[in-house]
Structures are given as C-alpha cells and as structure tokens.
C-alpha cells in the first residue's frame, strides 16, 4: 500500500528557508512513470500545485513560485524534499506531497498534509 | 483568481442529483485530461475522477464526469450526507506549463 508522510518544522520566520520532507512507503520513488509532487492549500483557500520531479531528473515547477523552489529526491531514503526560499506570510499553508503523472493533473496518493505557519 | 472557473458553492437535498462545472480554455481543458478531487473536511484531497470520466476503483458509480470542449462537469447522483465536501477540478495547462486547479466548489447536502 502506497503511503506518503510529510514532515517539517511547523513554523518558519519570514525570509527564512522552509524545508519539508516526504517519506514514501509501499513503492519505490524510482518507479517508472510517476512524478513526486508537492502541493499546498492556504488557509480557507483552494489547492495549488507547487511542482513535481521524476527520479530520472526532470522537474516541473509552478511558474509563479519557480524562483523560490527546489524539489529533490533521495532515492536511498525513498524520500522527496521541498525547499522554499525567502518565505513570507503568504506561504502559510498546509503542504501536501503526492504521487502524480507527467503533464497531468493526476495525483493518486496523497500524504495527510503538514501545516506550516510563517510568522 | 483561478484559470479554471468553478461555482464556489452548490447545494441539493439527499437523493437528488447535483452538477458542478469547471470552465477553462483551449490550453487546458480543451487539450488535456481533466481530473476531479473530493476533499472532505480536514482531510487530504482524494482522486475522484481521472482522464475526464474514469472512476478509480472504490469510487461509487454515483459519481460521473464528462468533458466537452473547454467545459468539464462532475455529477453526483443519489446525494448522501457524506458527499458534503469541497470538489476541485485539475488539469495541465500547456501555456503555463503547469498543473492548475479550479477554485473549488463547496457542496452542501441540505
């Protein structure tokens, strides 16, 4: 059974770098065809795609966030990570990791989400 | 303001049918598959519909969806109280080179 679990600091200060980790179990992140994704949901708001990456190296980022993001994989730990640089109050959100497909709005397995407050 | 337009709310009584629309453009809905997600309160979204009209295993056939041109629709028949949730459409946008979501529709079962 595929499971994803996010972890992170919960709180960040403006201008800092936010680092989140997603631990994947039940499947290798090297599985062919699937992209490992980050999404977020601001308080009272809708879903926003942050970006996703493939083990073989291709990464897609939300154009509106691209300059402040790094998404990477650690295949030895079966984990994915997200770094958001120079955070502001607007980055306060619940952050989700999920498994997706290239160039699709498809996300079949999700983590439970980790709340992050920038203050 | 989202590139995909959904009504912010919808409501219907138990047992009835409700339809939620998702309007886009040629660069997204018009040229790519549409996906639908259900988000129950305080939970992660769940994939409800994939590739315009396909249901993952375990999703009841009360849920159906369609796409025509740049408009996609989700229909829920035989409404139940447990269907009360937020529903989102999602699609790849060729111009933005990214995944976009509709603003979400809050469904209330009266």
CSV table of C-alpha atoms in Angstrom, one decimal:
chain,number,residue,atom,x,y,z
A,1,UNK,CA,0.0,0.0,0.0
A,2,UNK,CA,1.4,3.3,-1.1
A,3,UNK,CA,1.7,5.8,1.8
A,4,UNK,CA,3.2,9.3,2.0
A,5,UNK,CA,4.0,11.2,5.1
A,6,UNK,CA,5.1,14.8,5.3
A,7,UNK,CA,7.3,16.2,8.0
A,8,UNK,CA,8.5,19.7,8.7
A,9,UNK,CA,9.1,22.5,11.2
A,10,UNK,CA,5.5,23.7,11.5
A,11,UNK,CA,6.7,27.3,12.0
A,12,UNK,CA,9.1,29.5,9.9
A,13,UNK,CA,10.1,33.1,10.1
A,14,UNK,CA,9.8,35.5,7.2
A,15,UNK,CA,12.8,35.5,4.9
A,16,UNK,CA,13.9,32.0,6.1
A,17,UNK,CA,14.1,28.9,4.0
A,18,UNK,CA,11.4,26.3,4.6
A,19,UNK,CA,12.4,22.7,4.3
A,20,UNK,CA,9.9,19.8,4.2
A,21,UNK,CA,10.4,16.1,3.7
A,22,UNK,CA,8.0,13.5,2.4
A,23,UNK,CA,8.7,9.8,3.3
A,24,UNK,CA,7.3,7.4,0.8
A,25,UNK,CA,6.5,3.8,1.7
A,26,UNK,CA,5.0,0.9,-0.2
A,27,UNK,CA,6.6,1.8,-3.5
A,28,UNK,CA,10.0,2.9,-4.7
A,29,UNK,CA,10.2,6.6,-5.8
A,30,UNK,CA,12.2,5.2,-8.7
A,31,UNK,CA,9.0,3.6,-10.1
A,32,UNK,CA,8.7,4.3,-13.8
A,33,UNK,CA,6.3,7.0,-15.0
A,34,UNK,CA,5.3,8.6,-11.7
A,35,UNK,CA,6.3,12.1,-10.6
A,36,UNK,CA,6.7,13.0,-7.0
A,37,UNK,CA,4.8,16.2,-6.2
A,38,UNK,CA,4.2,19.0,-3.7
A,39,UNK,CA,1.0,20.9,-3.4
A,40,UNK,CA,-0.3,23.3,-0.8
A,41,UNK,CA,-3.5,24.8,0.4
A,42,UNK,CA,-3.6,28.2,2.1
A,43,UNK,CA,-6.0,28.8,5.0
A,44,UNK,CA,-9.5,28.8,3.7
A,45,UNK,CA,-8.2,28.6,0.1
A,46,UNK,CA,-8.0,26.2,-2.7
A,47,UNK,CA,-5.3,23.8,-3.9
A,48,UNK,CA,-2.1,25.0,-5.5
A,49,UNK,CA,0.4,22.9,-7.3
A,50,UNK,CA,3.9,23.6,-6.3
A,51,UNK,CA,5.8,21.3,-8.6
A,52,UNK,CA,7.0,17.7,-9.2
A,53,UNK,CA,10.0,15.7,-10.0
A,54,UNK,CA,11.0,12.4,-11.6
A,55,UNK,CA,13.7,10.1,-10.3
A,56,UNK,CA,15.5,10.3,-13.7
A,57,UNK,CA,15.9,14.0,-13.4
A,58,UNK,CA,13.0,16.0,-15.0
A,59,UNK,CA,11.4,18.6,-12.7
A,60,UNK,CA,8.5,20.9,-13.3
A,61,UNK,CA,7.8,24.0,-11.1
A,62,UNK,CA,4.8,26.3,-10.8
A,63,UNK,CA,5.9,29.3,-12.8
A,64,UNK,CA,4.7,31.7,-10.1
A,65,UNK,CA,6.9,30.0,-7.4
A,66,UNK,CA,9.8,28.7,-9.5
A,67,UNK,CA,12.4,31.2,-8.5
A,68,UNK,CA,12.0,30.3,-4.8
A,69,UNK,CA,11.8,26.5,-5.0
A,70,UNK,CA,13.9,23.4,-5.1
A,71,UNK,CA,12.3,19.9,-5.2
A,72,UNK,CA,14.6,16.9,-5.0
A,73,UNK,CA,14.6,13.1,-4.3
A,74,UNK,CA,16.7,11.0,-2.1
A,75,UNK,CA,16.4,7.5,-3.6
A,76,UNK,CA,18.5,6.0,-0.8
A,77,UNK,CA,15.9,7.0,1.8
A,78,UNK,CA,12.9,6.9,-0.5
A,79,UNK,CA,12.1,10.5,0.3
A,80,UNK,CA,11.3,13.7,-1.5
A,81,UNK,CA,12.0,17.2,-0.2
A,82,UNK,CA,10.9,20.7,-0.8
A,83,UNK,CA,12.8,23.9,-0.1
A,84,UNK,CA,11.0,27.2,-0.3
A,85,UNK,CA,13.4,30.2,-0.1
A,86,UNK,CA,12.6,33.6,1.3
A,87,UNK,CA,9.3,32.7,2.8
A,88,UNK,CA,6.6,35.2,3.6
A,89,UNK,CA,3.3,35.2,5.4
A,90,UNK,CA,1.7,34.2,2.0
A,91,UNK,CA,3.5,30.9,2.2
A,92,UNK,CA,1.4,29.9,5.3
A,93,UNK,CA,-0.4,26.8,4.2
A,94,UNK,CA,-0.9,23.1,4.6
A,95,UNK,CA,1.7,21.4,2.4
A,96,UNK,CA,0.9,18.0,0.8
A,97,UNK,CA,3.1,15.6,-1.0
A,98,UNK,CA,1.5,13.3,-3.6
A,99,UNK,CA,2.3,11.0,-6.5
A,100,UNK,CA,1.5,12.3,-9.9
A,101,UNK,CA,2.0,11.9,-13.6
A,102,UNK,CA,3.9,14.0,-16.1
A,103,UNK,CA,2.0,16.9,-17.6
A,104,UNK,CA,-1.3,15.7,-16.0
A,105,UNK,CA,-3.4,17.0,-13.2
A,106,UNK,CA,-3.4,13.5,-11.8
A,107,UNK,CA,-2.5,12.8,-8.1
A,108,UNK,CA,-3.4,9.3,-6.9
A,109,UNK,CA,-1.8,9.0,-3.5
A,110,UNK,CA,-1.5,11.9,-1.0
A,111,UNK,CA,0.1,12.5,2.3
A,112,UNK,CA,-2.1,13.8,5.2
A,113,UNK,CA,-0.5,17.2,4.9
A,114,UNK,CA,1.7,19.2,7.2
A,115,UNK,CA,0.7,22.7,8.4
A,116,UNK,CA,3.3,25.5,8.1
A,117,UNK,CA,2.9,28.9,9.6
A,118,UNK,CA,5.1,31.8,8.6
A,119,UNK,CA,5.2,34.4,11.3
B,1,UNK,CA,-8.5,34.1,-9.4
B,2,UNK,CA,-8.1,30.7,-11.0
B,3,UNK,CA,-7.7,30.0,-14.6
B,4,UNK,CA,-10.3,27.3,-14.2
B,5,UNK,CA,-13.7,28.5,-13.1
B,6,UNK,CA,-15.9,26.6,-10.7
B,7,UNK,CA,-19.0,27.8,-8.9
B,8,UNK,CA,-18.0,28.5,-5.3
B,9,UNK,CA,-20.9,26.6,-3.9
B,10,UNK,CA,-23.6,24.1,-4.7
B,11,UNK,CA,-26.4,22.6,-2.7
B,12,UNK,CA,-29.0,19.9,-3.0
B,13,UNK,CA,-31.2,17.6,-0.9
B,14,UNK,CA,-30.4,14.0,-0.2
B,15,UNK,CA,-31.2,11.6,-3.0
B,16,UNK,CA,-31.1,14.3,-5.7
B,17,UNK,CA,-28.5,15.0,-8.4
B,18,UNK,CA,-26.1,17.9,-8.5
B,19,UNK,CA,-23.7,19.0,-11.2
B,20,UNK,CA,-20.5,21.0,-10.7
B,21,UNK,CA,-18.9,22.7,-13.7
B,22,UNK,CA,-15.3,23.6,-14.5
B,23,UNK,CA,-14.7,26.1,-17.2
B,24,UNK,CA,-11.3,26.5,-18.8
B,25,UNK,CA,-9.7,27.2,-22.2
B,26,UNK,CA,-8.1,25.6,-25.2
B,27,UNK,CA,-4.7,25.5,-23.5
B,28,UNK,CA,-6.0,23.4,-20.6
B,29,UNK,CA,-9.4,21.6,-20.6
B,30,UNK,CA,-9.5,21.9,-24.4
B,31,UNK,CA,-6.4,19.9,-24.9
B,32,UNK,CA,-5.7,17.8,-21.8
B,33,UNK,CA,-7.4,15.3,-19.5
B,34,UNK,CA,-9.5,16.7,-16.6
B,35,UNK,CA,-9.3,15.3,-13.1
B,36,UNK,CA,-11.6,15.7,-10.1
B,37,UNK,CA,-10.8,15.6,-6.4
B,38,UNK,CA,-13.0,15.4,-3.4
B,39,UNK,CA,-11.8,16.9,-0.1
B,40,UNK,CA,-13.7,16.1,3.0
B,41,UNK,CA,-13.3,18.5,5.9
B,42,UNK,CA,-9.8,18.4,7.5
B,43,UNK,CA,-8.6,15.7,5.2
B,44,UNK,CA,-6.3,15.4,2.1
B,45,UNK,CA,-7.9,15.5,-1.3
B,46,UNK,CA,-8.9,12.2,-2.9
B,47,UNK,CA,-8.8,11.4,-6.6
B,48,UNK,CA,-12.4,11.0,-7.7
B,49,UNK,CA,-12.3,11.1,-11.5
B,50,UNK,CA,-9.3,10.6,-13.8
B,51,UNK,CA,-8.9,11.1,-17.6
B,52,UNK,CA,-12.1,13.1,-17.9
B,53,UNK,CA,-14.6,10.4,-17.0
B,54,UNK,CA,-12.9,7.4,-15.4
B,55,UNK,CA,-13.5,6.3,-11.8
B,56,UNK,CA,-10.7,4.8,-9.7
B,57,UNK,CA,-11.6,1.6,-8.0
B,58,UNK,CA,-13.7,2.2,-4.9
B,59,UNK,CA,-15.4,5.3,-6.1
B,60,UNK,CA,-19.1,4.7,-6.3
B,61,UNK,CA,-20.8,5.0,-9.7
B,62,UNK,CA,-23.0,7.8,-8.3
B,63,UNK,CA,-20.0,9.9,-9.3
B,64,UNK,CA,-19.7,10.6,-13.0
B,65,UNK,CA,-18.0,13.2,-15.1
B,66,UNK,CA,-17.8,14.5,-18.7
B,67,UNK,CA,-15.9,16.9,-20.8
B,68,UNK,CA,-17.0,18.9,-23.9
B,69,UNK,CA,-14.7,21.4,-25.5
B,70,UNK,CA,-13.4,23.7,-22.7
B,71,UNK,CA,-16.0,22.7,-20.2
B,72,UNK,CA,-15.9,19.8,-17.8
B,73,UNK,CA,-18.6,18.7,-15.4
B,74,UNK,CA,-18.9,16.4,-12.3
B,75,UNK,CA,-22.3,14.9,-11.5
B,76,UNK,CA,-23.2,13.3,-8.2
B,77,UNK,CA,-26.5,11.4,-8.1
B,78,UNK,CA,-28.3,9.9,-5.2
B,79,UNK,CA,-26.8,12.5,-2.9
B,80,UNK,CA,-25.8,11.4,0.6
B,81,UNK,CA,-24.8,13.5,3.6
B,82,UNK,CA,-21.2,12.1,3.3
B,83,UNK,CA,-20.9,13.7,-0.1
B,84,UNK,CA,-20.7,17.1,1.6
B,85,UNK,CA,-17.2,18.2,0.7
B,86,UNK,CA,-15.1,20.5,-1.5
B,87,UNK,CA,-14.7,19.4,-5.1
B,88,UNK,CA,-11.8,20.5,-7.3
B,89,UNK,CA,-11.1,20.1,-11.0
B,90,UNK,CA,-7.4,19.9,-12.1
B,91,UNK,CA,-5.7,19.9,-15.5
B,92,UNK,CA,-2.4,20.5,-17.1
B,93,UNK,CA,-2.1,23.9,-18.8
B,94,UNK,CA,0.1,24.0,-21.9
B,95,UNK,CA,0.6,27.7,-21.9
B,96,UNK,CA,1.6,27.8,-18.2
B,97,UNK,CA,3.4,24.5,-18.3
B,98,UNK,CA,2.0,23.6,-15.0
B,99,UNK,CA,-1.0,22.0,-13.2
B,100,UNK,CA,-3.8,24.2,-12.4
B,101,UNK,CA,-6.8,23.7,-10.1
B,102,UNK,CA,-10.2,25.2,-10.1
B,103,UNK,CA,-11.1,27.4,-7.2
B,104,UNK,CA,-13.2,24.6,-5.7
B,105,UNK,CA,-16.9,24.1,-5.1
B,106,UNK,CA,-18.3,23.6,-1.6
B,107,UNK,CA,-21.1,21.1,-1.8
B,108,UNK,CA,-23.8,21.3,0.9
B,109,UNK,CA,-26.3,18.4,1.3
B,110,UNK,CA,-29.3,20.1,2.7
